[in-house]
JSON list of C-alpha atoms and ligand atoms in Angstrom, two decimals:
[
{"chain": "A", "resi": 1, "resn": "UNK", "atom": "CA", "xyz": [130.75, 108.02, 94.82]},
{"chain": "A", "resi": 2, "resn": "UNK", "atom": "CA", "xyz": [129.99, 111.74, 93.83]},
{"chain": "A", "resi": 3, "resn": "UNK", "atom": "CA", "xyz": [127.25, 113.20, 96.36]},
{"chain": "A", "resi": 4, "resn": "UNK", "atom": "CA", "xyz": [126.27, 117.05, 95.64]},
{"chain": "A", "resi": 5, "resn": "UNK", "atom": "CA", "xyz": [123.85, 118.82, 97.80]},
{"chain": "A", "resi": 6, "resn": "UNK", "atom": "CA", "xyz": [121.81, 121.84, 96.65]},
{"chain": "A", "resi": 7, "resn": "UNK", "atom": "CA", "xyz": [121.15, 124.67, 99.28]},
{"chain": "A", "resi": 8, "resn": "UNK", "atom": "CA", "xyz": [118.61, 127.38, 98.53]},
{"chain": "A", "resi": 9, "resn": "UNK", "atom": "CA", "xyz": [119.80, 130.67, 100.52]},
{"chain": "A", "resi": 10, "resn": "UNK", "atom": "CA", "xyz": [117.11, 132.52, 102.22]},
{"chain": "A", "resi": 11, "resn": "UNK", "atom": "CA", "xyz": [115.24, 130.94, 105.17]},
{"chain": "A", "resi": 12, "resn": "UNK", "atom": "CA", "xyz": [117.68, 127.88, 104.66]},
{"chain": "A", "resi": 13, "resn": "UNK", "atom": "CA", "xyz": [121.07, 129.14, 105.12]},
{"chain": "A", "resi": 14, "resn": "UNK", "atom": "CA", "xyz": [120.66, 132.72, 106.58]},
{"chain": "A", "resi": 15, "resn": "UNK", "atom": "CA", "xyz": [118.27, 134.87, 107.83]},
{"chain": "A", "resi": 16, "resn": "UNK", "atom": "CA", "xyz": [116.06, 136.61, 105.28]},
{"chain": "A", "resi": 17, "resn": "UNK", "atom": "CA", "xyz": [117.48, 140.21, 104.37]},
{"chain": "A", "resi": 18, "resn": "UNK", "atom": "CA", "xyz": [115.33, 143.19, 104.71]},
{"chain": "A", "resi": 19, "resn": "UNK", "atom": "CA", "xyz": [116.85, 145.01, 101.93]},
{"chain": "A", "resi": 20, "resn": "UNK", "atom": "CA", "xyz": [116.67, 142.45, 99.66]},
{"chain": "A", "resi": 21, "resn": "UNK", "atom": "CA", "xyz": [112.87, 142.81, 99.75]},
{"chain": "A", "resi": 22, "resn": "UNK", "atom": "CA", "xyz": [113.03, 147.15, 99.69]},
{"chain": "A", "resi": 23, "resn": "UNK", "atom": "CA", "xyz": [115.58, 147.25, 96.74]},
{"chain": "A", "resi": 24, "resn": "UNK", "atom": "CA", "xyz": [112.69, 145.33, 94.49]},
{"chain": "A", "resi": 25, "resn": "UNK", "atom": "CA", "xyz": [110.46, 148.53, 95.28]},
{"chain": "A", "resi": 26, "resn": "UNK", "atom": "CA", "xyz": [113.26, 150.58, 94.82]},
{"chain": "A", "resi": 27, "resn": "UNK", "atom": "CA", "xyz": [114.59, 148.95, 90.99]},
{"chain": "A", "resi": 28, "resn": "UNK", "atom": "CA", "xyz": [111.04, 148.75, 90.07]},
{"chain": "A", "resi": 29, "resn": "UNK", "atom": "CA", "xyz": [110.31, 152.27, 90.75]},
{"chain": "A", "resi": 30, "resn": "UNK", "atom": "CA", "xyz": [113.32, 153.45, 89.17]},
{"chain": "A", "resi": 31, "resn": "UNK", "atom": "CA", "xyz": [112.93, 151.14, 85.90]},
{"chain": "A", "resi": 32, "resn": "UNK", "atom": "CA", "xyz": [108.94, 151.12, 85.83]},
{"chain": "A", "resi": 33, "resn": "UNK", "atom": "CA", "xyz": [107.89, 153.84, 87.50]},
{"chain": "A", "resi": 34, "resn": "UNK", "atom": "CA", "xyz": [105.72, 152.05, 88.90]},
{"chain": "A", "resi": 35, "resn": "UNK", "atom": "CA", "xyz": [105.33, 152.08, 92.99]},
{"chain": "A", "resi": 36, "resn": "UNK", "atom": "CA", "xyz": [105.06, 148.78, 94.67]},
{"chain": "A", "resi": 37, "resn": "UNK", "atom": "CA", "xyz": [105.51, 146.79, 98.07]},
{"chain": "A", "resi": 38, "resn": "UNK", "atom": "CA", "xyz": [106.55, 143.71, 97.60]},
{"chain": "A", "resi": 39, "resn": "UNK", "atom": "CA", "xyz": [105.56, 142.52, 101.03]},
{"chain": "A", "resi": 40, "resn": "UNK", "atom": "CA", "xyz": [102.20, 142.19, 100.16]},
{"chain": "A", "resi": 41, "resn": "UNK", "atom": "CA", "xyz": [102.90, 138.75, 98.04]},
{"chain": "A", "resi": 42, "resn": "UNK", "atom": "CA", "xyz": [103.83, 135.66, 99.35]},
{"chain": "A", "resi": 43, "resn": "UNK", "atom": "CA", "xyz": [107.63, 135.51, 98.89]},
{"chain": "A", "resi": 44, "resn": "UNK", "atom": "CA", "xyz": [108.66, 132.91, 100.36]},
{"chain": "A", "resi": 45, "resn": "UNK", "atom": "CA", "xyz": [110.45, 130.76, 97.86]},
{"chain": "A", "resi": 46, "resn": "UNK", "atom": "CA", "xyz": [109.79, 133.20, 94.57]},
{"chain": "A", "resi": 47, "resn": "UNK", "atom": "CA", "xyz": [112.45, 133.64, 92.45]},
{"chain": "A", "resi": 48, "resn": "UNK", "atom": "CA", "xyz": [113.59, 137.69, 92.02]},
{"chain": "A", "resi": 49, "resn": "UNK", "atom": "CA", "xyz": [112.19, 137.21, 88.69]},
{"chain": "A", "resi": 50, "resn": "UNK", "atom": "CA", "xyz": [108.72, 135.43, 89.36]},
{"chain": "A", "resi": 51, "resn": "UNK", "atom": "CA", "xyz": [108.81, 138.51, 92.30]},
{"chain": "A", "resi": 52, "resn": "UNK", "atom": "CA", "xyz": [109.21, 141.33, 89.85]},
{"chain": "A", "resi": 53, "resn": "UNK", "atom": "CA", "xyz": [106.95, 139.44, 87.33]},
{"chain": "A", "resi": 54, "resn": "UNK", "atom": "CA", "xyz": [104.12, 139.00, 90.62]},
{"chain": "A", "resi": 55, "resn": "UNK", "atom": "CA", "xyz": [104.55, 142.70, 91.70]},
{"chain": "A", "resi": 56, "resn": "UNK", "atom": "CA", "xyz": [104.19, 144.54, 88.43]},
{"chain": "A", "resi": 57, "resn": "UNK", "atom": "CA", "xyz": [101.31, 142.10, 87.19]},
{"chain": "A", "resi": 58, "resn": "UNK", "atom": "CA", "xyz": [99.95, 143.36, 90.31]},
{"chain": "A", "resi": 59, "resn": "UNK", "atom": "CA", "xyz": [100.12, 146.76, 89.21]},
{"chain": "A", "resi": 60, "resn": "UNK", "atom": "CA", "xyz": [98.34, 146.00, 85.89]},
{"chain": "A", "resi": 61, "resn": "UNK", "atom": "CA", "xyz": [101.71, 145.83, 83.56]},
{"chain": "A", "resi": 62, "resn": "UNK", "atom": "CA", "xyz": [101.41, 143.31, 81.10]},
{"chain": "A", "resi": 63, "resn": "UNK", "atom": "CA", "xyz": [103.91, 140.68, 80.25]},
{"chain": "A", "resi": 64, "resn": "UNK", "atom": "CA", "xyz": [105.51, 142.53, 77.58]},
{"chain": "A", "resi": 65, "resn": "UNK", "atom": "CA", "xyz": [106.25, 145.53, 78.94]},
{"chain": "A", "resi": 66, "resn": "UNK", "atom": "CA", "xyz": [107.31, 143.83, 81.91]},
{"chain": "A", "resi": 67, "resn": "UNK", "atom": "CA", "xyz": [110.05, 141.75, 79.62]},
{"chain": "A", "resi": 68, "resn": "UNK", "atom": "CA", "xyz": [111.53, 144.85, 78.34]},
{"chain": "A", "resi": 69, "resn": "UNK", "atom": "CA", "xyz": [112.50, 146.66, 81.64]},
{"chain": "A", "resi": 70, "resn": "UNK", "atom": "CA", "xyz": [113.49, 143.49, 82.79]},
{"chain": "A", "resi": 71, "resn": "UNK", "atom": "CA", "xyz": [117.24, 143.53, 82.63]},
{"chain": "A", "resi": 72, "resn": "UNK", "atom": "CA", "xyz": [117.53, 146.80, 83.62]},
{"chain": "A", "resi": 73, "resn": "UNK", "atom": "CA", "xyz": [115.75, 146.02, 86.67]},
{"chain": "A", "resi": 74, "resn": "UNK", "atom": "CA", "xyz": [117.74, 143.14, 87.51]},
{"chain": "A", "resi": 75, "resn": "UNK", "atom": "CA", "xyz": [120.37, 145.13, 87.47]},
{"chain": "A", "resi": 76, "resn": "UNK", "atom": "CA", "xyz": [118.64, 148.20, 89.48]},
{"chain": "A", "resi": 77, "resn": "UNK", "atom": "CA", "xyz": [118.12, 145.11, 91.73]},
{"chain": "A", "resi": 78, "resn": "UNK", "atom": "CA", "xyz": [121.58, 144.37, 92.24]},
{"chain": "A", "resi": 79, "resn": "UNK", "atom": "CA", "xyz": [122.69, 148.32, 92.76]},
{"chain": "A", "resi": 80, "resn": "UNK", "atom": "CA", "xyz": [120.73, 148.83, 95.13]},
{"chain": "A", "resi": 81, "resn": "UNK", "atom": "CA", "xyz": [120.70, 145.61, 97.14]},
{"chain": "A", "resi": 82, "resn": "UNK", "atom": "CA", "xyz": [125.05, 146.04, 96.98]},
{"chain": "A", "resi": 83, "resn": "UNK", "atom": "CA", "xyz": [123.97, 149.67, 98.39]},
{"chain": "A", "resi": 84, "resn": "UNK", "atom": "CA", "xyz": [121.46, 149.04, 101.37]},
{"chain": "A", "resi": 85, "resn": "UNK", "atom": "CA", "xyz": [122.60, 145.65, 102.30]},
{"chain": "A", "resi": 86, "resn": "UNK", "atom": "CA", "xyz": [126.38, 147.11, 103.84]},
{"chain": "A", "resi": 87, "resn": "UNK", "atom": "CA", "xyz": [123.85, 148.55, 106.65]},
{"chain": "A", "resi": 88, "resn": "UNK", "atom": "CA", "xyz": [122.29, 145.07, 106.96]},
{"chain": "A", "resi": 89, "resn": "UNK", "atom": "CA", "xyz": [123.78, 142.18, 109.23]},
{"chain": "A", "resi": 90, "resn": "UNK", "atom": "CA", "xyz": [123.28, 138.68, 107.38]},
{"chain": "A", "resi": 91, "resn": "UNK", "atom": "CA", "xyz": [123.62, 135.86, 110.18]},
{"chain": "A", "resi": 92, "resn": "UNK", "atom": "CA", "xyz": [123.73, 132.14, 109.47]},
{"chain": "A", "resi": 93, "resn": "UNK", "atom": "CA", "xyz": [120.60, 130.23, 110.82]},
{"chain": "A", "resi": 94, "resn": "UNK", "atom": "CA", "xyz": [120.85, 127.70, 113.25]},
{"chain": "A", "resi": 95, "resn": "UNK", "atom": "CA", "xyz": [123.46, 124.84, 112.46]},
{"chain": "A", "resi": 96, "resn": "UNK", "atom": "CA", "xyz": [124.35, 126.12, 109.10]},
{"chain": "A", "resi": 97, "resn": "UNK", "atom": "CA", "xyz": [128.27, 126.44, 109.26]},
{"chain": "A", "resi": 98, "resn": "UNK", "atom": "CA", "xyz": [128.81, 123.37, 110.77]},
{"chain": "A", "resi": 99, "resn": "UNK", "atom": "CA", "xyz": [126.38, 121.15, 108.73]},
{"chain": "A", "resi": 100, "resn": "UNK", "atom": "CA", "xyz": [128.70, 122.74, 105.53]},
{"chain": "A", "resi": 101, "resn": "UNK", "atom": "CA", "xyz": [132.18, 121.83, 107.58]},
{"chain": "A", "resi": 102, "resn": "UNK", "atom": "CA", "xyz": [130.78, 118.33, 108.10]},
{"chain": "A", "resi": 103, "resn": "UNK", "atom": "CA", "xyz": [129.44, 117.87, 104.72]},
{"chain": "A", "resi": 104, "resn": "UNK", "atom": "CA", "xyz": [133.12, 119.86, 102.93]},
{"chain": "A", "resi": 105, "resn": "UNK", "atom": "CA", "xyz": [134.97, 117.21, 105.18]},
{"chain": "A", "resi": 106, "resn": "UNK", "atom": "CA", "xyz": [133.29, 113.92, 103.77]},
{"chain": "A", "resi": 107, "resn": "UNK", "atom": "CA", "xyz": [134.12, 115.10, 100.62]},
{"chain": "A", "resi": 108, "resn": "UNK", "atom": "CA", "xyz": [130.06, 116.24, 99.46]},
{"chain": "A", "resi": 109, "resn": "UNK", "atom": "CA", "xyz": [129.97, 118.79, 96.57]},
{"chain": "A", "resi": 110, "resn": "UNK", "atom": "CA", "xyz": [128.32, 121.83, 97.90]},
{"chain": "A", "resi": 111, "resn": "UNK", "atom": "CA", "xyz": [126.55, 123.34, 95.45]},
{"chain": "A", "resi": 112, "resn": "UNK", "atom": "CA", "xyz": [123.32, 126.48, 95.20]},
{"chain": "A", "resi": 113, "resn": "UNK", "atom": "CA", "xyz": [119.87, 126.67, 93.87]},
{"chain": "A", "resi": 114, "resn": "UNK", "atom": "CA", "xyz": [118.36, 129.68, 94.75]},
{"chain": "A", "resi": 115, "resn": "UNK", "atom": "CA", "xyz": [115.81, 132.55, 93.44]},
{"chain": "A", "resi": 116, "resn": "UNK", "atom": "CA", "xyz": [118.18, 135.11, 94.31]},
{"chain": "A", "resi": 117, "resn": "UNK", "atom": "CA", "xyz": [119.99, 136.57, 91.41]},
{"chain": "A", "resi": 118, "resn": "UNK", "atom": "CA", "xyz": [123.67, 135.19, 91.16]},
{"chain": "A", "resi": 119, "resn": "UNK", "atom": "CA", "xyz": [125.50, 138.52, 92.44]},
{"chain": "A", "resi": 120, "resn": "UNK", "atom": "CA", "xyz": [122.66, 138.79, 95.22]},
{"chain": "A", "resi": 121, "resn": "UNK", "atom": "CA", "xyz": [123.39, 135.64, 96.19]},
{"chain": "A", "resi": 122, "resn": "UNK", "atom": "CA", "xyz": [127.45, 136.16, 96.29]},
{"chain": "A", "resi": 123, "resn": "UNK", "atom": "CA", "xyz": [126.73, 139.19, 98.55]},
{"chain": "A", "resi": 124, "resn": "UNK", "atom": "CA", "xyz": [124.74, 137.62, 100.55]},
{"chain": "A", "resi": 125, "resn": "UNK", "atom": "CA", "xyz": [127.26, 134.96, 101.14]},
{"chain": "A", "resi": 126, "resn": "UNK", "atom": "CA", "xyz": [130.10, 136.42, 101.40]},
{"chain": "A", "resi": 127, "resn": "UNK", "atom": "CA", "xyz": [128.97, 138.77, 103.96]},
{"chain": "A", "resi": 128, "resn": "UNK", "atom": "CA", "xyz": [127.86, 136.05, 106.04]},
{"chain": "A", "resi": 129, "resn": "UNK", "atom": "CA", "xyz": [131.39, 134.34, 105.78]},
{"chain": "A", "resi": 130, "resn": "UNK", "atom": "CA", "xyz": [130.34, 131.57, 103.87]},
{"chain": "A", "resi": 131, "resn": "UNK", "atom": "CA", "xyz": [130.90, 131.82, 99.97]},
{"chain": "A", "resi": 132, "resn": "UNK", "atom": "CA", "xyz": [134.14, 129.94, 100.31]},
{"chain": "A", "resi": 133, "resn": "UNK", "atom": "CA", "xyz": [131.61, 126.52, 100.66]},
{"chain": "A", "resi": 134, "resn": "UNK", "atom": "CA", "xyz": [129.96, 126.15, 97.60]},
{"chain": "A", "resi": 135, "resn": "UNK", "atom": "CA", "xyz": [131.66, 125.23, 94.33]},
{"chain": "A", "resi": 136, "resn": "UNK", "atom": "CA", "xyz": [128.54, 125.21, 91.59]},
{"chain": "A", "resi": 137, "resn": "UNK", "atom": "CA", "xyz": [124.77, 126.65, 91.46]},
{"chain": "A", "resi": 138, "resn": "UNK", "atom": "CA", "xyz": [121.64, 127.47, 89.86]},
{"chain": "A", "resi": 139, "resn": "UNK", "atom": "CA", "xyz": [120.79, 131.28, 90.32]},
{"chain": "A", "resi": 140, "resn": "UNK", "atom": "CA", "xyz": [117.70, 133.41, 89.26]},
{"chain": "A", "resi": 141, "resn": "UNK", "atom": "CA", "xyz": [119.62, 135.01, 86.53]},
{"chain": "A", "resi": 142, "resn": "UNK", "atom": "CA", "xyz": [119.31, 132.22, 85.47]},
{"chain": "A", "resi": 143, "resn": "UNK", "atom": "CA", "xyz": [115.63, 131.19, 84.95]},
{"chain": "A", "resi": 144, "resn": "UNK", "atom": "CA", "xyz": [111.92, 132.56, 86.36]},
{"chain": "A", "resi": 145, "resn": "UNK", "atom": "CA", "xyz": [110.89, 129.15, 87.59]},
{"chain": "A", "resi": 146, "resn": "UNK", "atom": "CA", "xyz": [112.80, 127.37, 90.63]},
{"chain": "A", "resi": 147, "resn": "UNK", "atom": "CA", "xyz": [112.75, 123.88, 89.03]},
{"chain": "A", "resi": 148, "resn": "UNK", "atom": "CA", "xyz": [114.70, 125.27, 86.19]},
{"chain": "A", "resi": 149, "resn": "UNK", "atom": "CA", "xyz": [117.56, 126.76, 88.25]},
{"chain": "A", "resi": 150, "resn": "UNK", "atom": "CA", "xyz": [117.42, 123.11, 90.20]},
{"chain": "A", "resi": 151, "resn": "UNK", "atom": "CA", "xyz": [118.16, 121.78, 86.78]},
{"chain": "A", "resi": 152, "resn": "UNK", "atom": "CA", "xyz": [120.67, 124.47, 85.48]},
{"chain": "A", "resi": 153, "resn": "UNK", "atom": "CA", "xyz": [122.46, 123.73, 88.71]},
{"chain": "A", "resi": 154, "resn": "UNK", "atom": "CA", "xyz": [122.41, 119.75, 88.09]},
{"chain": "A", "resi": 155, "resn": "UNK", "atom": "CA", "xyz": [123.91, 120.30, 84.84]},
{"chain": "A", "resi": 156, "resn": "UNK", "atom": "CA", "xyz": [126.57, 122.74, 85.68]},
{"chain": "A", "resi": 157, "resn": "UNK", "atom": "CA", "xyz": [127.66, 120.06, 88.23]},
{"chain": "A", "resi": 158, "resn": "UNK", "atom": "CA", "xyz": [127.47, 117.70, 85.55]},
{"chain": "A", "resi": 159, "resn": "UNK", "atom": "CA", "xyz": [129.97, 119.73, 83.48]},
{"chain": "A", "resi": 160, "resn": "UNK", "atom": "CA", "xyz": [132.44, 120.55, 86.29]},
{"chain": "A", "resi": 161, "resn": "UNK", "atom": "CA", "xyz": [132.52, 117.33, 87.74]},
{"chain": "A", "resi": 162, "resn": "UNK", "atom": "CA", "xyz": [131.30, 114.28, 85.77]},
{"chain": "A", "resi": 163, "resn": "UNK", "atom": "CA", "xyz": [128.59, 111.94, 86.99]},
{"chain": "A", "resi": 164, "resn": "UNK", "atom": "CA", "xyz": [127.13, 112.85, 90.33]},
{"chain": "A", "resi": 165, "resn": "UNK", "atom": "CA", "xyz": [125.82, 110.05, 91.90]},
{"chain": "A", "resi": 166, "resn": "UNK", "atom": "CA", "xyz": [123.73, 111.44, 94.31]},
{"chain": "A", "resi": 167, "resn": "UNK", "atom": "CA", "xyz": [122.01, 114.66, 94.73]},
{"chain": "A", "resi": 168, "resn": "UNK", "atom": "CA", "xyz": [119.84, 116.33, 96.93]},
{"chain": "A", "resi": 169, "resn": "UNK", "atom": "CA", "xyz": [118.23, 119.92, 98.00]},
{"chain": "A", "resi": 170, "resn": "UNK", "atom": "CA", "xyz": [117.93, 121.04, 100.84]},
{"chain": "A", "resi": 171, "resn": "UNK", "atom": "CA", "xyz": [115.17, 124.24, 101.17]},
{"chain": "A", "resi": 172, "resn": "UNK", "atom": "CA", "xyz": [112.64, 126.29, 103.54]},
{"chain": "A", "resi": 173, "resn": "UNK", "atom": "CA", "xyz": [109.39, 126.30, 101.43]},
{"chain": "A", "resi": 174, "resn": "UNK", "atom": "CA", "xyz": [106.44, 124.57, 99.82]},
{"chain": "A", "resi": 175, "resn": "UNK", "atom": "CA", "xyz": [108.03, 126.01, 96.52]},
{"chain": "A", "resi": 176, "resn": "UNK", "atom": "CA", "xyz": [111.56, 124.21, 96.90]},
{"chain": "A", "resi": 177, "resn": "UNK", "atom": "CA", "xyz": [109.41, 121.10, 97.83]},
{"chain": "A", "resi": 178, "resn": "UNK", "atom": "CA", "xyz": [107.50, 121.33, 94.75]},
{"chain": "A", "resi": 179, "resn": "UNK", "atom": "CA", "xyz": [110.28, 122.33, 92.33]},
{"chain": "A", "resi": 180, "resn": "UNK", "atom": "CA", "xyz": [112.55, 119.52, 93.73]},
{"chain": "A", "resi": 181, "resn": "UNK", "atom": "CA", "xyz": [110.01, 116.91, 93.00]},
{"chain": "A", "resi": 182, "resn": "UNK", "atom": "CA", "xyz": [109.63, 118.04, 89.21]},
{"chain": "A", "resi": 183, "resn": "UNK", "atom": "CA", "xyz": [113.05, 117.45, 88.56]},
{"chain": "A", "resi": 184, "resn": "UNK", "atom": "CA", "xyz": [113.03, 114.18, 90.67]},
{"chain": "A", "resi": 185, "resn": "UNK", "atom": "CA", "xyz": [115.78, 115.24, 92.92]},
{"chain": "A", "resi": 186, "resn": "UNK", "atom": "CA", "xyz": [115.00, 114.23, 96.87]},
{"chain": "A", "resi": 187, "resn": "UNK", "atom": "CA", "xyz": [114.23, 117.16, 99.29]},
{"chain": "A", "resi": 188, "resn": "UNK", "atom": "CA", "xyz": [115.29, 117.96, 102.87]},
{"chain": "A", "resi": 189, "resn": "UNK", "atom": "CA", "xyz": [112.92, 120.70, 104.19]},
{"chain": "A", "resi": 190, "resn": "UNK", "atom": "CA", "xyz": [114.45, 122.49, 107.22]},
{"chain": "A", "resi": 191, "resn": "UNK", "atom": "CA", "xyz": [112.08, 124.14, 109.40]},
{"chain": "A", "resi": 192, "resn": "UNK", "atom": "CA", "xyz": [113.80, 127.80, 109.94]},
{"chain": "A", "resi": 193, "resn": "UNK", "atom": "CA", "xyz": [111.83, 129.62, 107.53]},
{"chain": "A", "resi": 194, "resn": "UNK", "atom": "CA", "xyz": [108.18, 130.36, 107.93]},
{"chain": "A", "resi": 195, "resn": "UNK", "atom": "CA", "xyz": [107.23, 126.57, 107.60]},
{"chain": "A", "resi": 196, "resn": "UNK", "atom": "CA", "xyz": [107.29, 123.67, 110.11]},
{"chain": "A", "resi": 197, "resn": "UNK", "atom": "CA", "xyz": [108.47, 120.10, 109.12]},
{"chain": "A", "resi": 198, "resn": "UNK", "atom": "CA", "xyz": [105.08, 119.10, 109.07]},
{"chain": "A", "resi": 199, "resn": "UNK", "atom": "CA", "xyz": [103.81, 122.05, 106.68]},
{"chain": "A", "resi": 200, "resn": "UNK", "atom": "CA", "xyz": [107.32, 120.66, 104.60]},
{"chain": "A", "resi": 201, "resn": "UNK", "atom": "CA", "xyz": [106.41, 117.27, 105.01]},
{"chain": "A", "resi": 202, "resn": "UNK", "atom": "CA", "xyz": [102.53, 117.66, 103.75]},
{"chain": "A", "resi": 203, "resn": "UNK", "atom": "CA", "xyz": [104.04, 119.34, 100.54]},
{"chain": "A", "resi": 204, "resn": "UNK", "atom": "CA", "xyz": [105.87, 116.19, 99.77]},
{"chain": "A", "resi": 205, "resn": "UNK", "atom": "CA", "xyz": [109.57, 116.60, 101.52]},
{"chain": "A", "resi": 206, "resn": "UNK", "atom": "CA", "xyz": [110.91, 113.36, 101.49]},
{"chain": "A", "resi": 207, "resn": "UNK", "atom": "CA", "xyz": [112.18, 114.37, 104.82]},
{"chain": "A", "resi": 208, "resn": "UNK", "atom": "CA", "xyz": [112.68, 117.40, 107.42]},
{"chain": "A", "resi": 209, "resn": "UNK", "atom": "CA", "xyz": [114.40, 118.51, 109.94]},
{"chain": "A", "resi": 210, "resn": "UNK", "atom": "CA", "xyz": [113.59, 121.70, 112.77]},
{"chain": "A", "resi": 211, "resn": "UNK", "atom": "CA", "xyz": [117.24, 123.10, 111.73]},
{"chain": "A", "resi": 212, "resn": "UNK", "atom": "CA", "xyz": [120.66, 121.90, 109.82]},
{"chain": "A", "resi": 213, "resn": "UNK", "atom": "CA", "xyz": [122.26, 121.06, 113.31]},
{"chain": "A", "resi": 214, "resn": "UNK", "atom": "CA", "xyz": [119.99, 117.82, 112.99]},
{"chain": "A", "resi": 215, "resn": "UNK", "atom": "CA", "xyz": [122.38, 117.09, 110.32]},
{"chain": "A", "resi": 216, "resn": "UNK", "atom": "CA", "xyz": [120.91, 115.85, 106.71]},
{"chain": "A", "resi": 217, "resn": "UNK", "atom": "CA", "xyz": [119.68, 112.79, 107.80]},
{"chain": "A", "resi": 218, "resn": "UNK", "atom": "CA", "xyz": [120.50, 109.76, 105.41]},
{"chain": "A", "resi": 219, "resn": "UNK", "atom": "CA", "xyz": [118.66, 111.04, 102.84]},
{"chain": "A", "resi": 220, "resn": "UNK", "atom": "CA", "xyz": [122.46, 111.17, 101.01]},
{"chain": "A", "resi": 221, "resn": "UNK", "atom": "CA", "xyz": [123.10, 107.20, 101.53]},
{"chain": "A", "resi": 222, "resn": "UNK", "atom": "CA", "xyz": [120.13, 105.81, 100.21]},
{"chain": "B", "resi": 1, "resn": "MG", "atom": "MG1", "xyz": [114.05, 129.96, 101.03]}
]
């Protein structure tokens, strides 16, 4: 019986990262010339694409000329977040390590779906000690919308491992809530973002927990 979980990254397994969210003003500036502050949306649970989409719509670019720069600030992204983030301390939230020793033991596929671009996301990992967990993902490299990378992420598991049995995600937001259901995948919300189980559970969670020391609750047996 193959079980794979699917972890987004920010709110969910660490702490969110304050240069993350400066080197999108930065890249943008540099690629756009355009300046921005990316605190003013609603983040939580964007992709970096839907993020640098949201801010430069905001700033009255249009679509097309957004497309264009758009590799080149992806990688502006990545510069600068590889630059700012060595100054930046990413912790593991609450119950985190030992939720993925307990799931690596019984013998659960760890796996990613997250917004953050794919060498974000390594950084952001392996700082916090904990890259060495997860054998598969969905990144936003990948794709704009969330659901997408949840599906990219499916399939790459798919390839690497044959049928998976079971799978589930496991995210902080509305958005991974949302994005879980359209592919039909079960969702554990965990409450150490900016949302409570109840917020998690209203959006649809099939279940949710206050943080990952409450374990995943049987959510992978049924
Ligand atoms: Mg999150």
């Amino acid at each position: 019986m193959k079980k794979l979980v699917l972890f987004d990254i920010d709110g969910t397994l660490l702490t969110p990262s304050k240069s993350h969210k400066e080197s999108f003003n930065l890249a943008i500036m540099k690629v756009y010339g355009v300046r921005v502050d990316v605190s003013s949306l609603s983040l939580p649970g964007m992709t970096d694409r839907q993020i640098i989409f949201e801010a430069l719509r905001c700033a009255g670019k249009d679509d097309h000329t957004i497309l264009k720069g758009l590799k080149d600030c992806e990688y502006a992204l990545l510069e600068f977040f590889a630059k700012l983030s060595t100054f930046e301390k990413l912790k593991t939230l609450k119950g985190v390590r030992y939720s993925l020793e307990a799931l690596r033991r019984e013998g659960v596929i760890l796996g990613l779906a997250t917004g953050n671009l794919e060498g974000i996301a390594k950084i952001k990992l392996g700082r916090a000690k904990i890259g060495s967990f997860f054998r598969v993902g969905g990144f936003g490299s990948d794709h704009y919308d969330r659901a997408e990378i949840l599906r990219i992420a499916l399939e790459r598991a798919r390839n690497l491992f044959g049928r998976i049995n079971k799978a589930i995600v496991v995210g902080d937001t509305p958005r991974d809530v949302e994005s879980a259901k359209r592919v039909n995948l079960p969702i554990l919300g965990v409450a150490t973002g900016k949302y409570s189980t109840r917020e998690l559970l209203e959006a649809g969670a099939d279940c949710a927990v206050n943080n990952l020391k409450e374990g995943l609750p049987f959510l992978l047996d049924r």
